[in-house]
């Protein structure tokens, strides 16, 4: 019905059915039929139809005054929204995990800001999963598949997880010769992964049929991967960490692999956004930019440096 009201307002403003039809790119017969349909619905005549004269009825005058401003506001708002959705400028609000964002993904954010200076990136970092449905969040970066059925999710990549410790710790405590021997060692546990699901991967090749689950008896439990890595470097025990967080430490020898024939479950990275919400050009641009950046990073495609 709103479309017919809008057409009636256009007829009045153009002062003829023919001019309104031309402006709306519609056949004159269609405009006349829709006007008649609106009048029938309202139960009154809105226009005096005459080849020589165009005029509103008393009811038409009341109806026009009631809806003209509303229709104009609707059309202006619609144009602005359409422009906002399709333009690569304006505000873009994104949620992302802290550790990966200030670590291996830091160059990605910098490159995006440099390439799209007209986009105001509002980036909120937290290692706690925030509700994307609250507020005006356009896009979120999440680790692990999401169980929320009200979210679209697109896998961008993933990083391997491995057991590591400092050389000094292993020199002092010895290297475990199997998973059972981990019981004799000090364990640093990241509390978001209380259960270690380990896959047997001799010579780097995964045996999909052999998995072991361990619930380690931790000597230290922590909720931050960065600090867990630091504690391992300081010689406080063995820890299961994503390679993306310890690439530098591995290359410098500050951390070394423990039981290298075993790997933890991959930490998959997803872009997520709410279903039922139109993804703006800005959000699509960032999503595609992230996908391209992550696809070119070997660590974020599961590679483990030797």
C-alpha positions as a printed Julia matrix, in Angstrom:
306×3 Matrix{Float64}:
   0.0     0.0     0.0
   2.88    2.36    0.71
   3.98    2.14   -2.94
   0.51    3.26   -4.03
   0.54    6.13   -1.53
   3.95    7.17   -2.84
   2.61    7.07   -6.39
  -0.37    9.24   -5.39
   2.02   11.83   -3.89
   4.02   11.77   -7.13
   0.86   12.34   -9.2
  -0.03   15.4    -7.14
   3.5    16.81   -7.33
   3.7    16.27  -11.11
   0.16   17.64  -11.57
  -0.87   14.85  -13.95
  -1.11   11.08  -14.21
   0.85   11.09  -17.47
   3.76   13.07  -16.02
   3.82   10.85  -12.92
   3.84    7.75  -15.12
   6.78    9.11  -17.12
   8.68   10.01  -13.94
   8.07    6.57  -12.4
   8.82    4.79  -15.7
   5.41    3.11  -15.63
   2.64    2.81  -18.23
  -0.1     5.41  -17.79
  -2.68    2.63  -17.51
  -0.78    1.12  -14.58
  -0.68    4.46  -12.77
  -4.41    4.96  -13.31
  -5.18    1.42  -12.12
  -3.08    1.78   -8.96
  -4.68    5.13   -8.13
  -8.14    3.55   -8.49
  -7.01    0.65   -6.28
  -5.9     3.1    -3.56
  -9.18    5.01   -3.76
 -11.17    1.79   -3.49
  -9.14    0.77   -0.44
  -9.73    4.14    1.23
 -13.38    4.3     0.17
 -13.14    7.82   -1.26
 -12.08    9.68   -4.4
  -8.74   11.48   -4.17
  -8.58   13.29   -7.53
 -10.99   14.98   -9.91
 -10.07   13.47  -13.27
 -10.53   15.73  -16.27
  -8.67   16.26  -19.54
  -8.65   20.01  -18.88
  -8.3    20.24  -15.14
  -6.26   18.55  -12.4
  -7.46   19.01   -8.85
  -7.62   17.23   -5.52
 -10.86   16.36   -3.79
 -11.26   17.48   -0.19
 -10.31   13.96    0.91
  -7.33   13.98   -1.45
  -6.12   17.27    0.03
  -6.25   15.83    3.55
  -4.51   12.64    2.45
  -1.77   14.51    0.59
  -1.0    16.78    3.54
  -0.88   13.77    5.88
   1.55   11.71    3.8
   3.62   14.0     1.55
   6.32   14.73    4.14
   6.39   11.12    5.32
   6.92    9.81    1.8
   9.65   12.37    1.14
  11.44   11.45    4.38
  11.2     7.76    3.5
  12.66    8.32    0.03
  15.52   10.48    1.36
  16.33    7.93    4.06
  16.22    5.09    1.53
  18.63    6.93   -0.78
  20.99    7.64    2.11
  20.89    4.04    3.3
  21.5     2.75   -0.21
  24.48    5.06   -0.54
  25.77    4.01    2.88
  25.51    0.31    2.04
  27.31    0.63   -1.3
  30.03    3.18   -0.56
  33.55    2.45    0.69
  33.47    5.19    3.29
  31.98    5.77    6.71
  32.08    3.78    9.93
  32.91    0.06   10.07
  32.62   -1.62   13.48
  34.54   -4.87   13.93
  35.09   -7.27   16.84
  38.25   -9.38   16.93
  40.31  -11.45   19.4
  43.17   -9.55   21.01
  46.06  -11.99   20.74
  45.85  -12.76   17.04
  44.98   -9.13   16.16
  47.97   -7.53   17.87
  50.21  -10.37   16.73
  50.23  -12.01   13.33
  47.28   -9.95   12.0
  48.64   -6.54   13.02
  50.05   -5.84    9.52
  46.64   -6.68    8.05
  44.83   -3.96    9.99
  47.53   -1.43    9.13
  47.42   -2.29    5.43
  43.61   -2.06    5.33
  43.58    1.36    6.99
  46.23    2.59    4.57
  44.38    1.29    1.53
  40.93    2.56    2.55
  41.46    5.86    4.42
  37.82    6.9     3.93
  36.61    3.97    6.04
  36.53    4.72    9.76
  37.57    1.39   11.27
  36.21    0.96   14.81
  38.1    -2.12   15.97
  37.22   -3.59   19.37
  39.61   -6.24   20.67
  38.84   -8.79   23.37
  39.77  -12.37   24.13
  36.22  -12.84   25.41
  33.55  -13.58   22.8
  31.28  -10.54   22.68
  27.7   -10.66   21.43
  27.73   -9.47   17.83
  23.96   -8.97   17.95
  24.31   -6.17   20.51
  25.05   -2.7    19.18
  25.94   -1.83   15.61
  28.6    -4.44   14.87
  29.2    -5.02   11.15
  31.63   -7.94   11.25
  33.54  -10.1    13.71
  36.65  -12.23   13.49
  36.3   -15.42   15.53
  38.51  -18.39   16.33
  36.65  -21.68   15.96
  33.3   -22.41   14.28
  30.31  -20.65   15.81
  27.3   -22.55   17.11
  24.99  -19.52   16.84
  22.51  -20.31   14.04
  21.84  -16.57   13.64
  25.34  -15.99   12.28
  26.76  -16.36    8.81
  30.34  -17.6     8.96
  33.08  -17.8     6.36
  36.25  -19.77    7.06
  39.36  -17.71    6.32
  42.14  -20.03    7.47
  43.54  -21.72   10.53
  46.69  -22.19   12.56
  48.19  -25.4    13.92
  48.68  -25.9    17.65
  51.74  -27.63   19.08
  53.33  -28.55   22.4
  56.3   -26.34   23.31
  58.64  -25.57   26.18
  61.85  -23.64   26.7
  65.21  -25.37   26.07
  66.22  -24.62   29.68
  63.12  -26.35   31.04
  63.75  -29.47   28.95
  67.44  -29.49   29.86
  66.48  -29.42   33.53
  63.43  -31.72   33.51
  64.15  -33.9    30.5
  61.99  -34.43   27.41
  58.87  -36.58   27.72
  59.09  -39.75   25.6
  55.32  -40.08   25.15
  51.98  -38.59   26.09
  51.82  -40.55   29.36
  55.09  -38.94   30.45
  53.42  -35.51   30.44
  52.01  -36.42   33.86
  55.52  -36.05   35.26
  55.95  -32.5    33.92
  54.81  -29.03   34.84
  51.95  -28.01   32.59
  50.8   -24.5    31.7
  47.14  -24.6    30.7
  45.19  -21.98   28.75
  41.76  -22.22   30.35
  39.86  -21.96   27.06
  41.39  -25.33   26.08
  41.1   -27.5    29.21
  41.1   -30.68   27.11
  44.03  -31.36   24.82
  42.9   -33.19   21.7
  46.1   -34.39   20.05
  46.56  -35.97   16.63
  49.41  -38.32   15.79
  51.37  -36.8    12.9
  54.66  -38.68   12.36
  56.98  -36.88    9.95
  54.39  -34.12    9.6
  51.75  -36.37    8.03
  48.48  -36.65    9.91
  46.93  -39.97   10.78
  43.27  -39.02   10.76
  42.33  -42.19   12.61
  44.53  -41.64   15.64
  43.59  -39.04   18.18
  44.27  -38.9    21.89
  42.49  -36.73   24.44
  44.3   -35.58   27.56
  42.99  -33.52   30.44
  46.32  -32.36   31.83
  46.91  -31.71   35.51
  48.09  -28.14   35.27
  50.47  -26.41   37.62
  49.47  -23.03   36.13
  46.13  -22.07   34.58
  45.81  -18.81   32.68
  43.33  -17.11   30.35
  45.8   -15.28   28.11
  47.84  -16.96   25.36
  50.48  -14.24   25.34
  51.25  -14.65   29.03
  51.15  -18.45   28.7
  53.83  -18.16   26.02
  55.93  -15.9    28.25
  55.68  -18.33   31.17
  56.83  -21.15   28.91
  59.78  -19.05   27.72
  60.66  -18.41   31.35
  60.92  -22.16   31.93
  57.73  -22.81   33.89
  56.52  -25.83   31.92
  55.03  -27.33   28.77
  52.13  -25.63   27.01
  49.89  -26.21   23.97
  49.88  -23.05   21.84
  48.89  -21.91   18.34
  51.86  -21.5    16.01
  50.58  -18.05   15.03
  51.34  -16.81   18.56
  54.86  -18.26   18.85
  56.34  -18.07   15.33
  59.08  -15.66   16.43
  59.93  -17.67   19.56
  60.25  -20.85   17.49
  62.51  -19.2    14.91
  64.73  -17.71   17.63
  64.88  -20.94   19.64
  63.26  -19.42   22.74
  60.68  -22.21   22.51
  61.11  -25.67   21.01
  58.64  -28.39   20.17
  57.81  -31.15   22.61
  56.62  -34.51   21.25
  56.74  -33.14   17.67
  54.93  -36.21   16.34
  51.77  -34.89   18.03
  49.73  -31.81   17.06
  46.76  -30.16   18.68
  43.51  -29.38   16.9
  43.73  -26.53   14.39
  42.41  -23.16   15.48
  40.24  -22.16   12.53
  39.61  -18.49   11.84
  36.19  -17.28   10.68
  34.61  -14.03    9.6
  31.08  -13.89   11.03
  28.13  -11.53   10.7
  24.44  -11.69   11.67
  21.93  -13.37    9.39
  19.14  -11.14    8.17
  21.43   -8.11    8.07
  22.6    -6.63    4.79
  26.4    -6.69    4.68
  27.65   -3.25    3.64
  30.25   -2.7     0.94
  32.68   -1.7     3.7
  32.18   -4.97    5.57
  32.44   -7.03    2.37
  35.62   -5.17    1.49
  37.21   -6.01    4.86
  36.02   -9.62    4.74
  37.58  -10.13    1.31
  40.72   -8.26    2.37
  41.12  -10.52    5.42
  40.56  -13.62    3.31
  43.26  -12.56    0.85
  45.74  -11.64    3.6
  45.22  -14.88    5.52
  45.39  -17.0     2.35
  48.88  -15.62    1.66
  50.18  -16.33    5.16
  51.57  -19.86    5.48
  51.26  -19.92    9.26
  47.57  -19.03    8.96
  47.16  -21.91    6.51
  48.39  -24.43    9.08
  52.12  -24.49    8.27
  54.46  -25.43   11.12
  58.03  -24.07   10.77
  60.8   -26.63   11.23
